[in-house]
């Protein structure tokens, strides 16, 4: 995929005015974290910002080791387009959620010795994978992993790249030759505080990637 066709997902949004500012940048996906231990746990009333979403921006709910029932209830209540499963969810849970018509993205924390073979059991039950760095928290650690290991990924399931992506990485991302790379997941490196994004820096990154 060419760099100017990479999808942009901005995750961990928490504040309604900040969300409205972000939507002016036309990201492809906006992620909301429904994990109470996260500092980006979304508590804003959905009605405050639901109506301003353009049709081209998809709403993503991020869950960590939630039950299928819990995921589906939240997705129905809030009109989510996609769910991101960022814990130790089984292929069976992914299948159960996906069979309802929701788009499913399963996240994996990647290190130097990551076994991509384990993804085969998820391949038929996920629309996307997300590859994040290992860290103390399930996500939002602000650290990178060695992107070279992604050359070992051979499945057809498209994936999002996550983990410490910053403005300084634009040219490196443009140089990547990873045919299954579908999008970029932006979060902590663009924050003023957890859940509050710096729109100037995000705007610059999106313009440079899409330019």
PDB file of C-alpha atoms in Angstrom:
ATOM      1  CA  UNK A   1       0.000   0.000   0.000  1.00  0.00           C
ATOM      2  CA  UNK A   2       1.354   3.433  -0.870  1.00  0.00           C
ATOM      3  CA  UNK A   3       1.875   5.784   2.058  1.00  0.00           C
ATOM      4  CA  UNK A   4      -0.729   8.291   0.871  1.00  0.00           C
ATOM      5  CA  UNK A   5      -3.411   5.609   0.995  1.00  0.00           C
ATOM      6  CA  UNK A   6      -2.640   4.537   4.549  1.00  0.00           C
ATOM      7  CA  UNK A   7      -5.623   4.844   6.857  1.00  0.00           C
ATOM      8  CA  UNK A   8      -5.284   7.067   9.913  1.00  0.00           C
ATOM      9  CA  UNK A   9      -6.696   5.994  13.261  1.00  0.00           C
ATOM     10  CA  UNK A  10      -6.453   8.363  16.215  1.00  0.00           C
ATOM     11  CA  UNK A  11      -7.058   6.488  19.429  1.00  0.00           C
ATOM     12  CA  UNK A  12      -7.735   7.293  23.048  1.00  0.00           C
ATOM     13  CA  UNK A  13      -9.991  10.310  22.479  1.00  0.00           C
ATOM     14  CA  UNK A  14     -11.758  11.457  25.614  1.00  0.00           C
ATOM     15  CA  UNK A  15     -12.987  15.060  25.471  1.00  0.00           C
ATOM     16  CA  UNK A  16     -15.859  16.252  23.301  1.00  0.00           C
ATOM     17  CA  UNK A  17     -14.336  19.545  22.073  1.00  0.00           C
ATOM     18  CA  UNK A  18     -11.076  17.782  21.264  1.00  0.00           C
ATOM     19  CA  UNK A  19     -13.016  15.121  19.353  1.00  0.00           C
ATOM     20  CA  UNK A  20     -14.829  17.773  17.324  1.00  0.00           C
ATOM     21  CA  UNK A  21     -11.490  19.405  16.452  1.00  0.00           C
ATOM     22  CA  UNK A  22     -10.102  16.044  15.393  1.00  0.00           C
ATOM     23  CA  UNK A  23     -13.021  15.336  13.075  1.00  0.00           C
ATOM     24  CA  UNK A  24     -12.114  18.433  11.065  1.00  0.00           C
ATOM     25  CA  UNK A  25      -8.899  16.608  10.115  1.00  0.00           C
ATOM     26  CA  UNK A  26     -10.967  13.770   8.613  1.00  0.00           C
ATOM     27  CA  UNK A  27      -9.280  10.770  10.231  1.00  0.00           C
ATOM     28  CA  UNK A  28     -10.462   7.419   8.913  1.00  0.00           C
ATOM     29  CA  UNK A  29     -11.020   5.995  12.395  1.00  0.00           C
ATOM     30  CA  UNK A  30     -11.414   7.442  15.893  1.00  0.00           C
ATOM     31  CA  UNK A  31     -10.825   5.148  18.846  1.00  0.00           C
ATOM     32  CA  UNK A  32     -12.496   5.279  22.249  1.00  0.00           C
ATOM     33  CA  UNK A  33     -11.168   3.206  25.125  1.00  0.00           C
ATOM     34  CA  UNK A  34     -13.671   1.281  27.229  1.00  0.00           C
ATOM     35  CA  UNK A  35     -11.142  -0.072  29.718  1.00  0.00           C
ATOM     36  CA  UNK A  36     -11.580   1.423  33.162  1.00  0.00           C
ATOM     37  CA  UNK A  37      -7.928   1.067  34.177  1.00  0.00           C
ATOM     38  CA  UNK A  38      -6.809   3.257  31.285  1.00  0.00           C
ATOM     39  CA  UNK A  39      -6.229   6.996  31.855  1.00  0.00           C
ATOM     40  CA  UNK A  40      -7.991   7.419  28.489  1.00  0.00           C
ATOM     41  CA  UNK A  41     -11.149   5.641  29.621  1.00  0.00           C
ATOM     42  CA  UNK A  42     -14.010   7.424  27.873  1.00  0.00           C
ATOM     43  CA  UNK A  43     -16.579   8.933  30.239  1.00  0.00           C
ATOM     44  CA  UNK A  44     -17.937  11.696  27.985  1.00  0.00           C
ATOM     45  CA  UNK A  45     -21.636  11.358  27.216  1.00  0.00           C
ATOM     46  CA  UNK A  46     -21.924   9.945  23.704  1.00  0.00           C
ATOM     47  CA  UNK A  47     -24.736  12.318  22.733  1.00  0.00           C
ATOM     48  CA  UNK A  48     -22.348  15.271  23.103  1.00  0.00           C
ATOM     49  CA  UNK A  49     -20.430  14.381  19.952  1.00  0.00           C
ATOM     50  CA  UNK A  50     -22.140  11.498  18.154  1.00  0.00           C
ATOM     51  CA  UNK A  51     -23.990  13.661  15.642  1.00  0.00           C
ATOM     52  CA  UNK A  52     -20.896  15.424  14.296  1.00  0.00           C
ATOM     53  CA  UNK A  53     -19.211  12.330  12.884  1.00  0.00           C
ATOM     54  CA  UNK A  54     -18.788  12.420   9.091  1.00  0.00           C
ATOM     55  CA  UNK A  55     -19.792   9.257   7.283  1.00  0.00           C
ATOM     56  CA  UNK A  56     -16.179   8.670   6.258  1.00  0.00           C
ATOM     57  CA  UNK A  57     -14.935   8.437   9.859  1.00  0.00           C
ATOM     58  CA  UNK A  58     -15.570   5.177  11.656  1.00  0.00           C
ATOM     59  CA  UNK A  59     -16.054   4.876  15.411  1.00  0.00           C
ATOM     60  CA  UNK A  60     -13.883   2.243  17.097  1.00  0.00           C
ATOM     61  CA  UNK A  61     -14.375   0.871  20.590  1.00  0.00           C
ATOM     62  CA  UNK A  62     -11.275  -0.500  22.325  1.00  0.00           C
ATOM     63  CA  UNK A  63     -11.850  -3.312  24.823  1.00  0.00           C
ATOM     64  CA  UNK A  64      -9.489  -5.321  27.034  1.00  0.00           C
ATOM     65  CA  UNK A  65     -10.569  -8.820  28.078  1.00  0.00           C
ATOM     66  CA  UNK A  66     -14.250  -7.874  27.986  1.00  0.00           C
ATOM     67  CA  UNK A  67     -16.927 -10.497  27.456  1.00  0.00           C
ATOM     68  CA  UNK A  68     -18.561 -10.790  24.063  1.00  0.00           C
ATOM     69  CA  UNK A  69     -21.830  -9.675  25.656  1.00  0.00           C
ATOM     70  CA  UNK A  70     -20.177  -6.584  27.105  1.00  0.00           C
ATOM     71  CA  UNK A  71     -18.566  -5.669  23.794  1.00  0.00           C
ATOM     72  CA  UNK A  72     -21.794  -6.117  21.855  1.00  0.00           C
ATOM     73  CA  UNK A  73     -23.876  -4.155  24.360  1.00  0.00           C
ATOM     74  CA  UNK A  74     -21.519  -1.168  24.167  1.00  0.00           C
ATOM     75  CA  UNK A  75     -21.280  -1.394  20.380  1.00  0.00           C
ATOM     76  CA  UNK A  76     -25.068  -1.345  20.072  1.00  0.00           C
ATOM     77  CA  UNK A  77     -25.583   1.467  22.573  1.00  0.00           C
ATOM     78  CA  UNK A  78     -22.980   3.729  20.994  1.00  0.00           C
ATOM     79  CA  UNK A  79     -23.216   2.861  17.325  1.00  0.00           C
ATOM     80  CA  UNK A  80     -19.681   1.560  16.999  1.00  0.00           C
ATOM     81  CA  UNK A  81     -18.472   0.555  13.529  1.00  0.00           C
ATOM     82  CA  UNK A  82     -15.495  -1.488  14.696  1.00  0.00           C
ATOM     83  CA  UNK A  83     -14.247  -3.096  17.879  1.00  0.00           C
ATOM     84  CA  UNK A  84     -10.580  -3.380  18.785  1.00  0.00           C
ATOM     85  CA  UNK A  85      -9.828  -6.274  21.117  1.00  0.00           C
ATOM     86  CA  UNK A  86      -6.640  -5.404  22.957  1.00  0.00           C
ATOM     87  CA  UNK A  87      -6.354  -8.114  25.590  1.00  0.00           C
ATOM     88  CA  UNK A  88      -6.082 -11.907  25.540  1.00  0.00           C
ATOM     89  CA  UNK A  89      -9.295 -12.512  23.616  1.00  0.00           C
ATOM     90  CA  UNK A  90      -9.725 -15.943  22.035  1.00  0.00           C
ATOM     91  CA  UNK A  91     -10.406 -16.643  18.362  1.00  0.00           C
ATOM     92  CA  UNK A  92     -13.840 -17.867  19.480  1.00  0.00           C
ATOM     93  CA  UNK A  93     -14.683 -14.525  21.068  1.00  0.00           C
ATOM     94  CA  UNK A  94     -13.528 -12.703  17.921  1.00  0.00           C
ATOM     95  CA  UNK A  95     -15.771 -14.965  15.862  1.00  0.00           C
ATOM     96  CA  UNK A  96     -18.773 -14.405  18.132  1.00  0.00           C
ATOM     97  CA  UNK A  97     -18.437 -10.633  17.871  1.00  0.00           C
ATOM     98  CA  UNK A  98     -17.755 -10.623  14.139  1.00  0.00           C
ATOM     99  CA  UNK A  99     -20.763 -12.810  13.378  1.00  0.00           C
ATOM    100  CA  UNK A 100     -23.004  -9.950  14.546  1.00  0.00           C
ATOM    101  CA  UNK A 101     -21.750  -7.845  11.623  1.00  0.00           C
ATOM    102  CA  UNK A 102     -19.212  -5.772  13.523  1.00  0.00           C
ATOM    103  CA  UNK A 103     -15.747  -5.230  12.081  1.00  0.00           C
ATOM    104  CA  UNK A 104     -13.175  -6.852  14.382  1.00  0.00           C
ATOM    105  CA  UNK A 105      -9.565  -5.828  14.899  1.00  0.00           C
ATOM    106  CA  UNK A 106      -7.409  -7.961  17.206  1.00  0.00           C
ATOM    107  CA  UNK A 107      -4.342  -6.371  18.752  1.00  0.00           C
ATOM    108  CA  UNK A 108      -1.079  -8.141  19.534  1.00  0.00           C
ATOM    109  CA  UNK A 109       1.938  -6.911  21.454  1.00  0.00           C
ATOM    110  CA  UNK A 110       5.012  -7.541  19.361  1.00  0.00           C
ATOM    111  CA  UNK A 111       8.571  -8.121  20.561  1.00  0.00           C
ATOM    112  CA  UNK A 112      11.727  -9.342  18.869  1.00  0.00           C
ATOM    113  CA  UNK A 113      10.764 -13.000  19.321  1.00  0.00           C
ATOM    114  CA  UNK A 114       7.078 -12.620  18.476  1.00  0.00           C
ATOM    115  CA  UNK A 115       5.619 -15.766  16.903  1.00  0.00           C
ATOM    116  CA  UNK A 116       3.501 -14.680  13.942  1.00  0.00           C
ATOM    117  CA  UNK A 117       2.405 -18.293  13.522  1.00  0.00           C
ATOM    118  CA  UNK A 118      -0.047 -17.887  16.396  1.00  0.00           C
ATOM    119  CA  UNK A 119      -2.072 -15.465  14.275  1.00  0.00           C
ATOM    120  CA  UNK A 120      -3.201 -18.205  11.923  1.00  0.00           C
ATOM    121  CA  UNK A 121      -5.899 -19.276  14.385  1.00  0.00           C
ATOM    122  CA  UNK A 122      -7.333 -15.727  14.308  1.00  0.00           C
ATOM    123  CA  UNK A 123      -7.096 -15.164  10.569  1.00  0.00           C
ATOM    124  CA  UNK A 124     -10.637 -16.273   9.701  1.00  0.00           C
ATOM    125  CA  UNK A 125     -12.322 -14.374  12.521  1.00  0.00           C
ATOM    126  CA  UNK A 126     -10.694 -10.924  12.300  1.00  0.00           C
ATOM    127  CA  UNK A 127     -10.926  -8.209   9.668  1.00  0.00           C
ATOM    128  CA  UNK A 128      -7.704  -6.560  10.818  1.00  0.00           C
ATOM    129  CA  UNK A 129      -4.809  -7.080  13.163  1.00  0.00           C
ATOM    130  CA  UNK A 130      -3.081  -4.334  15.108  1.00  0.00           C
ATOM    131  CA  UNK A 131       0.585  -4.680  16.034  1.00  0.00           C
ATOM    132  CA  UNK A 132       1.587  -2.721  19.121  1.00  0.00           C
ATOM    133  CA  UNK A 133       4.716  -2.599  21.255  1.00  0.00           C
ATOM    134  CA  UNK A 134       5.023  -4.564  24.460  1.00  0.00           C
ATOM    135  CA  UNK A 135       4.808  -2.439  27.589  1.00  0.00           C
ATOM    136  CA  UNK A 136       3.472  -2.107  31.111  1.00  0.00           C
ATOM    137  CA  UNK A 137      -0.072  -1.366  29.929  1.00  0.00           C
ATOM    138  CA  UNK A 138      -2.241  -3.073  27.282  1.00  0.00           C
ATOM    139  CA  UNK A 139      -1.717  -0.030  25.048  1.00  0.00           C
ATOM    140  CA  UNK A 140      -0.757   3.634  25.029  1.00  0.00           C
ATOM    141  CA  UNK A 141       2.760   3.023  26.308  1.00  0.00           C
ATOM    142  CA  UNK A 142       4.343   5.402  23.826  1.00  0.00           C
ATOM    143  CA  UNK A 143       7.116   3.023  22.825  1.00  0.00           C
ATOM    144  CA  UNK A 144       8.028   1.448  19.523  1.00  0.00           C
ATOM    145  CA  UNK A 145       8.981  -2.043  18.553  1.00  0.00           C
ATOM    146  CA  UNK A 146      11.393  -3.044  15.805  1.00  0.00           C
ATOM    147  CA  UNK A 147       9.327  -2.702  12.645  1.00  0.00           C
ATOM    148  CA  UNK A 148      11.727  -4.979  10.784  1.00  0.00           C
ATOM    149  CA  UNK A 149      10.089  -7.992  12.441  1.00  0.00           C
ATOM    150  CA  UNK A 150       6.927  -7.252  10.442  1.00  0.00           C
ATOM    151  CA  UNK A 151       8.692  -8.670   7.413  1.00  0.00           C
ATOM    152  CA  UNK A 152       8.000 -12.048   9.049  1.00  0.00           C
ATOM    153  CA  UNK A 153       4.243 -11.496   8.743  1.00  0.00           C
ATOM    154  CA  UNK A 154       2.887 -13.447   5.780  1.00  0.00           C
ATOM    155  CA  UNK A 155      -0.885 -13.704   6.314  1.00  0.00           C
ATOM    156  CA  UNK A 156      -3.383 -11.857   4.128  1.00  0.00           C
ATOM    157  CA  UNK A 157      -5.168 -10.101   7.000  1.00  0.00           C
ATOM    158  CA  UNK A 158      -4.369  -6.369   6.735  1.00  0.00           C
ATOM    159  CA  UNK A 159      -2.922  -4.699   9.814  1.00  0.00           C
ATOM    160  CA  UNK A 160      -2.553  -1.379  11.609  1.00  0.00           C
ATOM    161  CA  UNK A 161       0.827  -0.287  12.963  1.00  0.00           C
ATOM    162  CA  UNK A 162       0.806   1.086  16.502  1.00  0.00           C
ATOM    163  CA  UNK A 163       3.211   1.934  19.285  1.00  0.00           C
ATOM    164  CA  UNK A 164       5.015   5.233  19.762  1.00  0.00           C
ATOM    165  CA  UNK A 165       4.452   6.621  16.274  1.00  0.00           C
ATOM    166  CA  UNK A 166       5.494  10.283  16.151  1.00  0.00           C
ATOM    167  CA  UNK A 167       6.077  13.088  13.656  1.00  0.00           C
ATOM    168  CA  UNK A 168       9.715  12.099  13.316  1.00  0.00           C
ATOM    169  CA  UNK A 169       8.707   8.735  11.836  1.00  0.00           C
ATOM    170  CA  UNK A 170       6.939  10.000   8.704  1.00  0.00           C
ATOM    171  CA  UNK A 171       9.783   9.333   6.282  1.00  0.00           C
ATOM    172  CA  UNK A 172      10.553   5.962   7.848  1.00  0.00           C
ATOM    173  CA  UNK A 173       6.914   4.951   7.484  1.00  0.00           C
ATOM    174  CA  UNK A 174       6.896   6.072   3.860  1.00  0.00           C
ATOM    175  CA  UNK A 175       9.895   3.831   3.233  1.00  0.00           C
ATOM    176  CA  UNK A 176       8.223   0.713   4.639  1.00  0.00           C
ATOM    177  CA  UNK A 177       7.488  -2.015   2.116  1.00  0.00           C
ATOM    178  CA  UNK A 178       4.858  -4.049   3.905  1.00  0.00           C
ATOM    179  CA  UNK A 179       2.043  -5.034   1.541  1.00  0.00           C
ATOM    180  CA  UNK A 180      -0.455  -5.852   4.313  1.00  0.00           C
ATOM    181  CA  UNK A 181       0.037  -2.512   6.118  1.00  0.00           C
ATOM    182  CA  UNK A 182      -3.401  -0.897   6.094  1.00  0.00           C
ATOM    183  CA  UNK A 183      -3.200   1.955   8.566  1.00  0.00           C
ATOM    184  CA  UNK A 184      -1.469   3.791  11.391  1.00  0.00           C
ATOM    185  CA  UNK A 185      -2.685   4.033  14.969  1.00  0.00           C
ATOM    186  CA  UNK A 186      -1.774   7.352  16.625  1.00  0.00           C
ATOM    187  CA  UNK A 187      -2.098   7.980  20.325  1.00  0.00           C
ATOM    188  CA  UNK A 188       0.240   8.952  23.148  1.00  0.00           C
ATOM    189  CA  UNK A 189       2.952  10.770  21.158  1.00  0.00           C
ATOM    190  CA  UNK A 190       0.368  13.328  20.079  1.00  0.00           C
ATOM    191  CA  UNK A 191      -1.021  14.012  23.536  1.00  0.00           C
ATOM    192  CA  UNK A 192      -0.978  17.046  25.772  1.00  0.00           C
ATOM    193  CA  UNK A 193      -2.268  14.791  28.543  1.00  0.00           C
ATOM    194  CA  UNK A 194      -3.894  11.339  28.425  1.00  0.00           C
ATOM    195  CA  UNK A 195      -6.928  11.553  26.165  1.00  0.00           C
ATOM    196  CA  UNK A 196      -6.272  15.151  25.027  1.00  0.00           C
ATOM    197  CA  UNK A 197      -4.587  15.422  21.610  1.00  0.00           C
ATOM    198  CA  UNK A 198      -2.415  18.208  20.191  1.00  0.00           C
ATOM    199  CA  UNK A 199      -4.285  19.064  16.987  1.00  0.00           C
ATOM    200  CA  UNK A 200      -1.444  21.048  15.442  1.00  0.00           C
ATOM    201  CA  UNK A 201       0.915  18.088  15.606  1.00  0.00           C
ATOM    202  CA  UNK A 202      -1.752  15.668  14.415  1.00  0.00           C
ATOM    203  CA  UNK A 203      -2.632  17.938  11.494  1.00  0.00           C
ATOM    204  CA  UNK A 204       1.016  18.124  10.450  1.00  0.00           C
ATOM    205  CA  UNK A 205       1.453  14.347  10.628  1.00  0.00           C
ATOM    206  CA  UNK A 206      -1.717  13.615   8.673  1.00  0.00           C
ATOM    207  CA  UNK A 207      -0.839  16.159   5.996  1.00  0.00           C
ATOM    208  CA  UNK A 208       2.667  14.745   5.601  1.00  0.00           C
ATOM    209  CA  UNK A 209       1.465  11.144   5.383  1.00  0.00           C
ATOM    210  CA  UNK A 210      -1.355  11.943   2.993  1.00  0.00           C
ATOM    211  CA  UNK A 211       0.555  14.512   0.963  1.00  0.00           C
TER     212      UNK A 211
END
